[in-house]
PDB file of C-alpha atoms in Angstrom:
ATOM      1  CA  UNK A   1       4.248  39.208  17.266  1.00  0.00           C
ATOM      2  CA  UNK A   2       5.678  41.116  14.257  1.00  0.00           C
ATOM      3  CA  UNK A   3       3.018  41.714  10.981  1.00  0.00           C
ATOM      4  CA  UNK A   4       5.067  41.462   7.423  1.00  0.00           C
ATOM      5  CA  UNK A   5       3.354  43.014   4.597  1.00  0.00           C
ATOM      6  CA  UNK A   6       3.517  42.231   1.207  1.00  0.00           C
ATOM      7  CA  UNK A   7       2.427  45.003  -1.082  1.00  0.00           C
ATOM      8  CA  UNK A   8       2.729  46.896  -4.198  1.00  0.00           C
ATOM      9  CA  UNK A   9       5.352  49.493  -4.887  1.00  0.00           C
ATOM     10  CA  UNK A  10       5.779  51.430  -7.996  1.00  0.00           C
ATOM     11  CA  UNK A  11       6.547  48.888 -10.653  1.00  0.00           C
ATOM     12  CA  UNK A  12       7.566  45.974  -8.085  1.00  0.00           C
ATOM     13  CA  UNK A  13       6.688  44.405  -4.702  1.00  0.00           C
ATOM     14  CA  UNK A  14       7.891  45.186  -0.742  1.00  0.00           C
ATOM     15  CA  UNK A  15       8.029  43.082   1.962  1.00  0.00           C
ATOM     16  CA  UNK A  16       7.572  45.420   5.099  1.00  0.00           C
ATOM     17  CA  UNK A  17       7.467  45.093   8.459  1.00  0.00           C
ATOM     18  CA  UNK A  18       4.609  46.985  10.121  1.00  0.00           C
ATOM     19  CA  UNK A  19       5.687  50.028  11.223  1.00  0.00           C
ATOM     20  CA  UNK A  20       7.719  50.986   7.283  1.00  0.00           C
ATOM     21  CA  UNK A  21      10.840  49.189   7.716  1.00  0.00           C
ATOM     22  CA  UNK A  22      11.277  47.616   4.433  1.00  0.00           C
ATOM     23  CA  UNK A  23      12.610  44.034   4.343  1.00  0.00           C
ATOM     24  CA  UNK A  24      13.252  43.938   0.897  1.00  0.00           C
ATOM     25  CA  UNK A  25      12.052  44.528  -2.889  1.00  0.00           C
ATOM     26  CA  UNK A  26      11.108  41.710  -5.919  1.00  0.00           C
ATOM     27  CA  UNK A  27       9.657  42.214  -9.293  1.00  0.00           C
ATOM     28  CA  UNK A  28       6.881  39.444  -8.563  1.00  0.00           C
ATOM     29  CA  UNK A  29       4.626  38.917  -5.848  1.00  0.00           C
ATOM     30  CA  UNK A  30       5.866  35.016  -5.160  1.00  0.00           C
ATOM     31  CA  UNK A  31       9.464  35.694  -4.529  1.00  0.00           C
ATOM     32  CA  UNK A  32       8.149  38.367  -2.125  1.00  0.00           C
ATOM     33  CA  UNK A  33       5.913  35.808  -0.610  1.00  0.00           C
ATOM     34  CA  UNK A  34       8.568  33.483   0.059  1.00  0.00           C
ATOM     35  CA  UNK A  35      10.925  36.269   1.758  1.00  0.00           C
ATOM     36  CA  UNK A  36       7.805  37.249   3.988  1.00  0.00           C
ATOM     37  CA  UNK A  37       7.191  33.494   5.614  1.00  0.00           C
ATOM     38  CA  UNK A  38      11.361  33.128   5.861  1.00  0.00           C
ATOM     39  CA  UNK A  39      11.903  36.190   7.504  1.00  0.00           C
ATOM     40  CA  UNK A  40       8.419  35.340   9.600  1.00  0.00           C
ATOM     41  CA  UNK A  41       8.727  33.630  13.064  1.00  0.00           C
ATOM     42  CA  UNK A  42       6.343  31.584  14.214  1.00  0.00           C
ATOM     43  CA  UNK A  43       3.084  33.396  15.616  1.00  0.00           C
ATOM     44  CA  UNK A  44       4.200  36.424  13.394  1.00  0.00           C
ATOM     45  CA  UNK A  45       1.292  37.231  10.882  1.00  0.00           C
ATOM     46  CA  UNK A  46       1.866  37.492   6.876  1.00  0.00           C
ATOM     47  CA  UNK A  47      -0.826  40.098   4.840  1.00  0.00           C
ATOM     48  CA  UNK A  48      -0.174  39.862   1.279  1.00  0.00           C
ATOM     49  CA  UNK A  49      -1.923  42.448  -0.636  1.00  0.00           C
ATOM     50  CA  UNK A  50      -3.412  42.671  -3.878  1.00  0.00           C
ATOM     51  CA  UNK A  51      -1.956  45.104  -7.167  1.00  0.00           C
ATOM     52  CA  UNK A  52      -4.631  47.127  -6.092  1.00  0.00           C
ATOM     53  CA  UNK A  53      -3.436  47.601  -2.190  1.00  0.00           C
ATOM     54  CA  UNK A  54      -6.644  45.692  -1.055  1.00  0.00           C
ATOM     55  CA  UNK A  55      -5.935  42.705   1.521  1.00  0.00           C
ATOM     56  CA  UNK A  56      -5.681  39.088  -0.397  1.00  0.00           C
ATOM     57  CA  UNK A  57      -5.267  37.256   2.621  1.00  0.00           C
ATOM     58  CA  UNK A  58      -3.578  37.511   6.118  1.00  0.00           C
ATOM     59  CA  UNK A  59      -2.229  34.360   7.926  1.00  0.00           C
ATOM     60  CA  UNK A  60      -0.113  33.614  11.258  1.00  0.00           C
ATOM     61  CA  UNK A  61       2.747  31.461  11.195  1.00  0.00           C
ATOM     62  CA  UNK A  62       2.784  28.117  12.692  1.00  0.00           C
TER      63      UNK A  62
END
């Protein structure tokens, strides 16, 4: 199972696989979103993360 975050980074957002491999880089949190559950497998988990770096929410895959 592979974790993708979405967070904040300086003035824009990351996808990132745990571990610090980035994935990739949006100005807005949706677009970032959507590249987290495409590159996602199924049972893989998705944490998107607030502006603030707090947790939002954290999901698996189906």
């Amino acid at each position: 199972m592979t974790e993708y975050h979405v967070s904040p980074a300086a003035n824009q957002w990351q996808v990132k696989k745990k571990g610090g491999s980035v994935v990739s880089n949006h100005r807005k949190k949706r677009p970032a979103r959507e590249r987290a559950h495409e590159e996602a497998s199924p049972g893989d988990r998705i944490v998107v993360h607030r502006q603030d770096g707090t947790i939002q929410e954290s999901t698996e895959k189906s």
